[in-house]
Structures are given as C-alpha cells and as structure tokens.
PDB file of C-alpha atoms in Angstrom:
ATOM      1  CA  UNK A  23     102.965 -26.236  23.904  1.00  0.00           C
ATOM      2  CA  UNK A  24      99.236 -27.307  25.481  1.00  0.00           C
ATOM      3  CA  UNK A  25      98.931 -30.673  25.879  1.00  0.00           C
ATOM      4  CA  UNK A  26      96.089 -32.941  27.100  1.00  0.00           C
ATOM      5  CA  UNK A  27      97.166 -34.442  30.338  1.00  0.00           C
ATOM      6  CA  UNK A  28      95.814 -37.804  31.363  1.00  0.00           C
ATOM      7  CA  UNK A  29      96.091 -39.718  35.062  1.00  0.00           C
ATOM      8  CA  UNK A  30      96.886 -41.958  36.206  1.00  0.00           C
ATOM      9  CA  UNK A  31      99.606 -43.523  33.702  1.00  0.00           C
ATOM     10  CA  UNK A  32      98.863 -46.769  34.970  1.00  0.00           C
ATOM     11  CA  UNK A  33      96.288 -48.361  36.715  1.00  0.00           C
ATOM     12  CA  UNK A  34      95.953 -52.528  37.552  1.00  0.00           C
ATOM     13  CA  UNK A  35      92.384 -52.923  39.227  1.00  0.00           C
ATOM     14  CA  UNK A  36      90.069 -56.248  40.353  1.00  0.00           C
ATOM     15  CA  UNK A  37      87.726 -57.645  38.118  1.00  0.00           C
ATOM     16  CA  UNK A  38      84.033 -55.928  39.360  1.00  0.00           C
ATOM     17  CA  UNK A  39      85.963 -52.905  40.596  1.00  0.00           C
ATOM     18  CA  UNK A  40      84.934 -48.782  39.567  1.00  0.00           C
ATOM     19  CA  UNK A  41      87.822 -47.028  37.897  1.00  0.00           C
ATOM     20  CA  UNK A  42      88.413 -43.458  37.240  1.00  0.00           C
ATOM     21  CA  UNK A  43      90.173 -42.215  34.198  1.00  0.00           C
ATOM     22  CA  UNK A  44      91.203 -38.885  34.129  1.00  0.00           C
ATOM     23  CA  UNK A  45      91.951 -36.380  31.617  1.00  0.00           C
ATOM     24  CA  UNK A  46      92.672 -32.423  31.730  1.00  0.00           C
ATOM     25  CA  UNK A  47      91.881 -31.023  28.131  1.00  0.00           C
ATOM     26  CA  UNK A  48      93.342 -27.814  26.513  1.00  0.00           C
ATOM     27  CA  UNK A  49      91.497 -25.344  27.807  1.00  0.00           C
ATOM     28  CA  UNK A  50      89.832 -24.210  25.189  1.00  0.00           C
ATOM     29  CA  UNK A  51      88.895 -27.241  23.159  1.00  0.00           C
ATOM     30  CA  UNK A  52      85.151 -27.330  22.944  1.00  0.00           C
ATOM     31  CA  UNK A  53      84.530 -31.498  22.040  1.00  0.00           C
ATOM     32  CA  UNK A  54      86.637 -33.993  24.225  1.00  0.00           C
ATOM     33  CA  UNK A  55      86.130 -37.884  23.253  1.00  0.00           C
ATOM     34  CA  UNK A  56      87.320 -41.202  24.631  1.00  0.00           C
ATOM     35  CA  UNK A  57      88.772 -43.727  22.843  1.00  0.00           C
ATOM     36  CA  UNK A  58      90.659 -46.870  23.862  1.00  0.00           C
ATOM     37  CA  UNK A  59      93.049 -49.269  22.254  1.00  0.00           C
ATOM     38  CA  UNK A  60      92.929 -52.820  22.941  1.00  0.00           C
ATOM     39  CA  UNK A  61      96.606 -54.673  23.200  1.00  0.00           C
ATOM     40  CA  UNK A  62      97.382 -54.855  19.112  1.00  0.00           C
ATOM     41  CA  UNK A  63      93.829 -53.697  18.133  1.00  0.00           C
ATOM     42  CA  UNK A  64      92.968 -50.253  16.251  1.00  0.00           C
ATOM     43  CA  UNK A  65      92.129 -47.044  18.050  1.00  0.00           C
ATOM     44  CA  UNK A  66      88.544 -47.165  19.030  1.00  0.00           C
ATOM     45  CA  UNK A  67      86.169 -44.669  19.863  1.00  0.00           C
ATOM     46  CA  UNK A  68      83.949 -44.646  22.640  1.00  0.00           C
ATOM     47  CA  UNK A  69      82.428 -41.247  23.292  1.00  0.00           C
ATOM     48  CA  UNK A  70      82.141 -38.056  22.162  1.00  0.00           C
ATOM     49  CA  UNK A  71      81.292 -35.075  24.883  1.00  0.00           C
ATOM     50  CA  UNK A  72      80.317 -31.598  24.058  1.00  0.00           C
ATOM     51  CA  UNK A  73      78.760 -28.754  25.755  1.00  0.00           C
ATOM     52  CA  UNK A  74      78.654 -30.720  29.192  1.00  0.00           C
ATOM     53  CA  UNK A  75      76.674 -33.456  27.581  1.00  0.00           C
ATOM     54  CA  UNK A  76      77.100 -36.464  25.408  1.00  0.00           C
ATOM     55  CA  UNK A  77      76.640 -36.237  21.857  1.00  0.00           C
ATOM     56  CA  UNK A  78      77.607 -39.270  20.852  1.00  0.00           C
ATOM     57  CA  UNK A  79      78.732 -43.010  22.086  1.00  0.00           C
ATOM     58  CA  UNK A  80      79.847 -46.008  20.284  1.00  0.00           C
ATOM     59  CA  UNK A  81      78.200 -49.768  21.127  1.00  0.00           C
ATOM     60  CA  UNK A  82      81.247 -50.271  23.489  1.00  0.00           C
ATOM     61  CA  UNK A  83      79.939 -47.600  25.549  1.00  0.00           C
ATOM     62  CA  UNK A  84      77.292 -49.583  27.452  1.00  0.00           C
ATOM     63  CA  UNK A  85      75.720 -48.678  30.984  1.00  0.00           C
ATOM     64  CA  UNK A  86      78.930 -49.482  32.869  1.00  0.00           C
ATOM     65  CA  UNK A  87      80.504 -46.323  31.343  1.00  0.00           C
ATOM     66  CA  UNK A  88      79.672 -42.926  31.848  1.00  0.00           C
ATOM     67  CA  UNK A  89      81.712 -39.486  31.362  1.00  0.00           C
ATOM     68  CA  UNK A  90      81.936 -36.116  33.435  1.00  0.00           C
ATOM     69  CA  UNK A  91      83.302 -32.605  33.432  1.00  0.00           C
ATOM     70  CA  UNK A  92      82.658 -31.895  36.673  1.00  0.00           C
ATOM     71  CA  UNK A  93      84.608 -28.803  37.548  1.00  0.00           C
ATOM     72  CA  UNK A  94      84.448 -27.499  33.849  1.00  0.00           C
ATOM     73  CA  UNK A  95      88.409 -28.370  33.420  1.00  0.00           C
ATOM     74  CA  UNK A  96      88.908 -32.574  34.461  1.00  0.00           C
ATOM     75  CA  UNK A  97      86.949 -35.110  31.717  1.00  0.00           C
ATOM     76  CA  UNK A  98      86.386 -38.434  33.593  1.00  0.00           C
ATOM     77  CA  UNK A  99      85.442 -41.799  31.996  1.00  0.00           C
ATOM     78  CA  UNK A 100      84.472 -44.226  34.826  1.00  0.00           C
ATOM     79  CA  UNK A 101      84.136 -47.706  34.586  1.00  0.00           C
ATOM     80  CA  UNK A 102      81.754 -49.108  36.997  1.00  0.00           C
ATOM     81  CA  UNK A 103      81.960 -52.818  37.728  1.00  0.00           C
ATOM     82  CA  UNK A 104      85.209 -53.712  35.351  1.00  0.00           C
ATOM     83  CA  UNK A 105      85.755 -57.023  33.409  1.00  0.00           C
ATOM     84  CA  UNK A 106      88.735 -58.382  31.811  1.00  0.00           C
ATOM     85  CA  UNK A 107      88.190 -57.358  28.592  1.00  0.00           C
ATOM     86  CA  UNK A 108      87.959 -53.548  29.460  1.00  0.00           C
ATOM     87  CA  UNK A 109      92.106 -53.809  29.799  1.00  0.00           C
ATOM     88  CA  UNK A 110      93.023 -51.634  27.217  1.00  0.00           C
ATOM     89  CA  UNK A 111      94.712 -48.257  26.737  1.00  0.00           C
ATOM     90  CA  UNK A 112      92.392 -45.283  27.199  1.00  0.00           C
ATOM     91  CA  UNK A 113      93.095 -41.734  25.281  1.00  0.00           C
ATOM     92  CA  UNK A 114      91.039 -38.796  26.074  1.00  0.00           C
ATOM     93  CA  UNK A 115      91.376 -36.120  23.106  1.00  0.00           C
ATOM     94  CA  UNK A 116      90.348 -32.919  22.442  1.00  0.00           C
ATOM     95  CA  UNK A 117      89.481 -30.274  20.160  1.00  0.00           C
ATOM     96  CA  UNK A 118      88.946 -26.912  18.244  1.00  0.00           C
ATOM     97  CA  UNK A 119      89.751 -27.098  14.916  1.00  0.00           C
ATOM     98  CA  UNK A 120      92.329 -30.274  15.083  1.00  0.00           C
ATOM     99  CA  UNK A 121      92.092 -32.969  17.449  1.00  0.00           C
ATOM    100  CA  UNK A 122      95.277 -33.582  20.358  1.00  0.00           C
ATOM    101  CA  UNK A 123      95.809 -37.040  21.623  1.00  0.00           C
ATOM    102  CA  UNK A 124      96.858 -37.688  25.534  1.00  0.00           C
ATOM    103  CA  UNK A 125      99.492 -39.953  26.513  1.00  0.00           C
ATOM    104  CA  UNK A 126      96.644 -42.466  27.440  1.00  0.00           C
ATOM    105  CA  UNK A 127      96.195 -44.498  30.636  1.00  0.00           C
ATOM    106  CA  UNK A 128      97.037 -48.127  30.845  1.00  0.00           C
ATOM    107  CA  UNK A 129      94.368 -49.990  32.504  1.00  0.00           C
ATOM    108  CA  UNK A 130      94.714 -53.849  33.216  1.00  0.00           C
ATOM    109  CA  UNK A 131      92.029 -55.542  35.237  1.00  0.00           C
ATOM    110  CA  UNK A 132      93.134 -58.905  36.767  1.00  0.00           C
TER     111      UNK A 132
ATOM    112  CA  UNK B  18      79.233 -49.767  10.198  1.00  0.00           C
ATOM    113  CA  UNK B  19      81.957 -47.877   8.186  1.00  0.00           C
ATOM    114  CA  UNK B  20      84.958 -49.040   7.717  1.00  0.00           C
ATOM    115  CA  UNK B  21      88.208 -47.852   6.665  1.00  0.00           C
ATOM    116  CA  UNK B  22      91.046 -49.871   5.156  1.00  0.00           C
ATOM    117  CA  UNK B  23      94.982 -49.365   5.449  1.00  0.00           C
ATOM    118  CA  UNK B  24      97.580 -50.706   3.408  1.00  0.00           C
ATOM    119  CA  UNK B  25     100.152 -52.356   4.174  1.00  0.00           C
ATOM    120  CA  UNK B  26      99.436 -53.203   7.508  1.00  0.00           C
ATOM    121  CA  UNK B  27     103.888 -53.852   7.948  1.00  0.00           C
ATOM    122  CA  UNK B  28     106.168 -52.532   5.722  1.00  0.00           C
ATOM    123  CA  UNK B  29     109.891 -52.869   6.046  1.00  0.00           C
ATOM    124  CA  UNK B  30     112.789 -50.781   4.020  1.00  0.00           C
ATOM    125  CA  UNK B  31     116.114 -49.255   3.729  1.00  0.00           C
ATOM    126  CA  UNK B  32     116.702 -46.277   4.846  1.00  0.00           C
ATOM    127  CA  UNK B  33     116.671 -43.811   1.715  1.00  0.00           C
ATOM    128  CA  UNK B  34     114.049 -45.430   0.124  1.00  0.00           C
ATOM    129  CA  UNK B  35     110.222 -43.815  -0.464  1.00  0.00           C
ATOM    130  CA  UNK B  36     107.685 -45.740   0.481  1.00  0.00           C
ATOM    131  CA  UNK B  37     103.454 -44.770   0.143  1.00  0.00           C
ATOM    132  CA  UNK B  38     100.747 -46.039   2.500  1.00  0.00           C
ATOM    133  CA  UNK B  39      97.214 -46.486   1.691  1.00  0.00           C
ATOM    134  CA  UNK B  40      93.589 -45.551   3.342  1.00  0.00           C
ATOM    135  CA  UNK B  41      90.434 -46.080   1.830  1.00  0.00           C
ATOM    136  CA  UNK B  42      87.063 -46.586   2.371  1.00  0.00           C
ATOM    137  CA  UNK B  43      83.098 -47.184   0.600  1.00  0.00           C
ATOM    138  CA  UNK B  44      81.928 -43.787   1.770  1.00  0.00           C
ATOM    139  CA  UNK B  45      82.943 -40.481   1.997  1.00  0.00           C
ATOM    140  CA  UNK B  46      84.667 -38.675   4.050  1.00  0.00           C
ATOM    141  CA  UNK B  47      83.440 -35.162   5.835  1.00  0.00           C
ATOM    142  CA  UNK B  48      87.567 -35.444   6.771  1.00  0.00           C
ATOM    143  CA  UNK B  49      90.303 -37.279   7.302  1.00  0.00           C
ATOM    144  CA  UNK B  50      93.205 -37.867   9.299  1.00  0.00           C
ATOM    145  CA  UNK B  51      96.483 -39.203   9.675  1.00  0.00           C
ATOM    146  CA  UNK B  52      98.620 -39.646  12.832  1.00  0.00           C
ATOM    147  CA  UNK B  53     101.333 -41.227  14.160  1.00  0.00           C
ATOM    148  CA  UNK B  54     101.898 -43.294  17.529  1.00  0.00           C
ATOM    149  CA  UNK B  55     104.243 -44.456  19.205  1.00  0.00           C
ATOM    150  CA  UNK B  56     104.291 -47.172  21.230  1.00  0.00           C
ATOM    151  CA  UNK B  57     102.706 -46.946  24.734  1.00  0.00           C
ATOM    152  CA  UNK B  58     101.783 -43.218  23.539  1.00  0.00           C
ATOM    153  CA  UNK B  59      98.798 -41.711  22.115  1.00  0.00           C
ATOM    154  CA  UNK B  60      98.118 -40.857  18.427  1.00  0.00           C
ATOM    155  CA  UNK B  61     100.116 -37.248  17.091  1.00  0.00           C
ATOM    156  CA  UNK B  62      98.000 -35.728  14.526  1.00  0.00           C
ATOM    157  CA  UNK B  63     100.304 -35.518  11.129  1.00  0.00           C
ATOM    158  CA  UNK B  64      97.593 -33.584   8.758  1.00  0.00           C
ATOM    159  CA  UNK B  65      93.980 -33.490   8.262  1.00  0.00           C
ATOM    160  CA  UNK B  66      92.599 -33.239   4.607  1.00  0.00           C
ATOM    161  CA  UNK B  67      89.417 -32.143   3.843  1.00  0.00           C
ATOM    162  CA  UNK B  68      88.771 -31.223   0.271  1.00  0.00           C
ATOM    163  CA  UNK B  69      88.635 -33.614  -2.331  1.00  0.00           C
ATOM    164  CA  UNK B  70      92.200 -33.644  -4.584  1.00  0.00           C
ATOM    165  CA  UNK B  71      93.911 -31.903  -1.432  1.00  0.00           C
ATOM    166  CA  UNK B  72      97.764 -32.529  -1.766  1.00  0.00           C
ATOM    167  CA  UNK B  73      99.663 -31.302   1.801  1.00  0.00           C
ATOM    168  CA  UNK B  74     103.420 -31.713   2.619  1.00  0.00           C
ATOM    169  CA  UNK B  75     105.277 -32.201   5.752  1.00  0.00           C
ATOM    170  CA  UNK B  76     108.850 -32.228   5.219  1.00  0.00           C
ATOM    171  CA  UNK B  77     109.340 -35.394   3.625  1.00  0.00           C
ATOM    172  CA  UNK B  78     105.813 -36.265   3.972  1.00  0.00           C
ATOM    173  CA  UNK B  79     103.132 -35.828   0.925  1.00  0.00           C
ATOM    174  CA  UNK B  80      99.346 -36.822   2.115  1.00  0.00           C
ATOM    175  CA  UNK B  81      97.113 -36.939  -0.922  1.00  0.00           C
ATOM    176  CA  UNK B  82      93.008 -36.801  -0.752  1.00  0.00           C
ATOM    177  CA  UNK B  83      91.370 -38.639  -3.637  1.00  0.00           C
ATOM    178  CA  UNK B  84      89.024 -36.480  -5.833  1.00  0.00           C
ATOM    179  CA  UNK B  85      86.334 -38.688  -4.441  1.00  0.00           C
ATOM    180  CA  UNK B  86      86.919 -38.153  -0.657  1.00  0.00           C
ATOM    181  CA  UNK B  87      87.063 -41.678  -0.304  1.00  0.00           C
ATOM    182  CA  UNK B  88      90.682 -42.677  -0.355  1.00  0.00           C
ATOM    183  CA  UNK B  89      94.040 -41.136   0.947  1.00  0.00           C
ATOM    184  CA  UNK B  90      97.478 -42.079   0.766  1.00  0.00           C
ATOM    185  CA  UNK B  91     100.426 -40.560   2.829  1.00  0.00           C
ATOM    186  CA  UNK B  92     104.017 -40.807   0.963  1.00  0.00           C
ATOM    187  CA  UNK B  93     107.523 -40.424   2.514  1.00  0.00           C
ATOM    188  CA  UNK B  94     110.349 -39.568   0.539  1.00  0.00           C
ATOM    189  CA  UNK B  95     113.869 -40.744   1.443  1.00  0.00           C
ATOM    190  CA  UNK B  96     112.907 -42.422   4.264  1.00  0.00           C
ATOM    191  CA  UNK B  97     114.615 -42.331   7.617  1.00  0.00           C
ATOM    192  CA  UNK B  98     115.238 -44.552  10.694  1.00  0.00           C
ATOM    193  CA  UNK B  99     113.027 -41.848  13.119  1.00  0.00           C
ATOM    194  CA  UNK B 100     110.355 -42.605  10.867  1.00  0.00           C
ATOM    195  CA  UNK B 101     109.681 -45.310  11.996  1.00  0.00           C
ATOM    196  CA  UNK B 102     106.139 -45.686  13.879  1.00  0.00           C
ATOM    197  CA  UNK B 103     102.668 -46.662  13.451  1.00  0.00           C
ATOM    198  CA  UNK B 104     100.746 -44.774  10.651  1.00  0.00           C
ATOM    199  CA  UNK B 105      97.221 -44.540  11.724  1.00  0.00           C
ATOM    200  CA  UNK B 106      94.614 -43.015   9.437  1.00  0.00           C
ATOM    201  CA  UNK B 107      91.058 -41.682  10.910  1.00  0.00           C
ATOM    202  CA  UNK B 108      88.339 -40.834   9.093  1.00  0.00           C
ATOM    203  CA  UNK B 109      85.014 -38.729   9.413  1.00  0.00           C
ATOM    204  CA  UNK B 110      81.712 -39.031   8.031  1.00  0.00           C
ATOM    205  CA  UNK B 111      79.630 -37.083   9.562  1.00  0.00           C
ATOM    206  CA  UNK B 112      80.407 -33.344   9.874  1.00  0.00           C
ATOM    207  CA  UNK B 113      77.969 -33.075  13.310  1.00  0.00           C
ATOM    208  CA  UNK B 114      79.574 -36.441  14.517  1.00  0.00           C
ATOM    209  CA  UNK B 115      82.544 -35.207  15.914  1.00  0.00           C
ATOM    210  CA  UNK B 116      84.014 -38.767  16.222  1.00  0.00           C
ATOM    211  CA  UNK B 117      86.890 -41.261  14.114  1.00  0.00           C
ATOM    212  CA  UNK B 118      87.289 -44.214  13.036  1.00  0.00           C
ATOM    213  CA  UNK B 119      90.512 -45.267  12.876  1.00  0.00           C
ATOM    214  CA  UNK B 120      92.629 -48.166  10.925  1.00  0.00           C
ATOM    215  CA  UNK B 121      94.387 -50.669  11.825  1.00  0.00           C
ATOM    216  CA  UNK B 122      97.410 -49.090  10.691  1.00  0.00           C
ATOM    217  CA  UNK B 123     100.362 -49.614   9.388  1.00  0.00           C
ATOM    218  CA  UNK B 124     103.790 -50.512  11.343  1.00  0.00           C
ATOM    219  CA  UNK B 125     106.625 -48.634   9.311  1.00  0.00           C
ATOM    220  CA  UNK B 126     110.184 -50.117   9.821  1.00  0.00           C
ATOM    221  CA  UNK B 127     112.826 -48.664   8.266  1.00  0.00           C
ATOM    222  CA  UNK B 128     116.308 -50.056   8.419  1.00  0.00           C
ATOM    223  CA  UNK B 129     119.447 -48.426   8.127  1.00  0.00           C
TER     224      UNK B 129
END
C-alpha cells in the first residue's frame, strides 16, 4: 500500500538553527499540506501546497517557514532560525480524493 | 476562526460496551473527517462524510453526518481493547481551501 514517507524520524536541533523536514508524497496526490502537533495539543495546520505553489498558510506559518517541491517528488518544510516553541511533531499529508497522514517527524529544539 | 468541538475529550469502558463520540461546530462543513492516531504516529483517516444525513459503517464503527452539516458523531459497537486510540475529527469549510481543522480529540480507553 502507498504511503507518505517522512525523514528524518527524529531530529534534536539548537535554538536559531535551519531545519529540514522532509516528506515523499504518493505520487500522484495533487495537494500536500503541513501540519504539526504540539506535545498534548490538537493537530494543527500550517500549509497547504498545490500545483508547485502555496495556496494556503495558517498564522503559524510566519516568514521563518517556507515549503518546496523541488525535484517534483520530496515536499520540504524548512524552519529557518528555530525557537523552542517550534518542538512539535510535524506530518506532511497528501491527497487525491482522501487525505494520507505520514508517520511525522519529531523535532525538539534545545 | 472556526472551531470545532469534540466530546468527551477521555472516555474509559469495558470492553463490550458501545460507546458514541461527538464533533460539532457553528458552521458548516464542505466535509468532514475522522481519524485515528496513535501515539508517536500520524493521523489514519477512518471515513470522510460529506452529505448532510450521511450514515457510513466500518465494521463496528457507525459515523453519522447531521442533516445540518454541522455536527458528527462516530459510534462503536461492542467495543474492544485494539480500539483503543485517539479519535480525532477534522473538518472543512471551504471546498477551494484544501486544509483541516482538527479537534482536540478524544482519548478512548477501553478495558478488558
């Protein structure tokens, strides 16, 4: 069965540092979003990426965020200068006509 | 802002027993969905409703779309220990949007 792989599993980064999250969608799922789930907080969505550009992002989606398809399969979110309260989980999803969840990557910044 | 309301946010029973969780909200939705998650995983789509009175079924699972598109409620019959999760429901209100908004969810235990 497809899935929607996302790396890495895990990542512990510095306060101020860039991250890259990535996320390989079902190849043929047109919209791919972000969302991210503080420790014990709802599911929250982020952004919303279609046709190689955004078409929609949440107030938590400031400057120090941006997304990518660069190659046309890997999604990225990056996080450019990372504070404390960005440790969450992050799920990239995509779809067609139903939406499929990945695993999600664990980020902590210390 | 719209927001979106489970009920109960914990619920504990015996196994065998039915149980019914609740999602509503002030507007209406394009659609809605509920999923399950595990913890440390990411949400597992269940169903997604979309017409107003919709009634689907899972296995032991009924998920029920008000007549107003503005409330849902998922119901498990005879309830088991691998039931046990986080019930999320997500809702959309704007057909173009392509987004959710989720609950909070509601942490099913059920005993043996």
């Amino acid at each position: 069965e497809p899935e929607v792989t996302q790396t890495p599993s895990h990542q512990v980064t510095q306060m101020g540092q860039e991250v890259i999250l990535r996320c390989v969608p079902i190849s043929n799922h047109l919209y791919f979003y972000w969302y991210r789930q503080i420790l014990g907080q709802k599911v929250e969505f982020l952004v919303s990426f279609y046709n190689n550009e955004i078409s929609e992002k949440s107030e938590i989606f400031d400057d120090q965020f941006s997304v990518e398809r660069p190659d046309g399969s890997n999604f990225t979110l990056k996080i450019r200068s990372t504070k404390l309260e960005d440790s969450a989980m992050y799920f990239c999803a995509g779809e067609d006509t139903e939406a499929f969840f990945g695993q999600g990557t664990r980020l902590t910044v210390v | 802002t719209q927001l979106l309301e489970q009920s109960p946010q914990f619920l504990s029973i015996q196994e065998g027993e039915n149980l019914t969780v609740y999602c509503n909200s002030s507007s209406v939705f394009s659609s809605l969905q509920w999923y399950r998650q595990e913890p440390g995983e990411g949400p597992v789509l269940l169903v997604t409703v979309v017409t107003g009175g919709e009634v689907k079924k899972l296995k032991r699972l009924t998920f029920q779309f008000g007549d107003a598109r503005k409330d849902s409620s998922l119901h498990i019959t005879a309830a088991q220990t691998g039931d046990t999760g986080l019930y999320l429901c997500a809702g959309d209100w704007d057909t173009n949007a392509g987004k959710s908004t989720f609950g909070d969810g509601t942490t099913l235990t059920v005993k043996p």
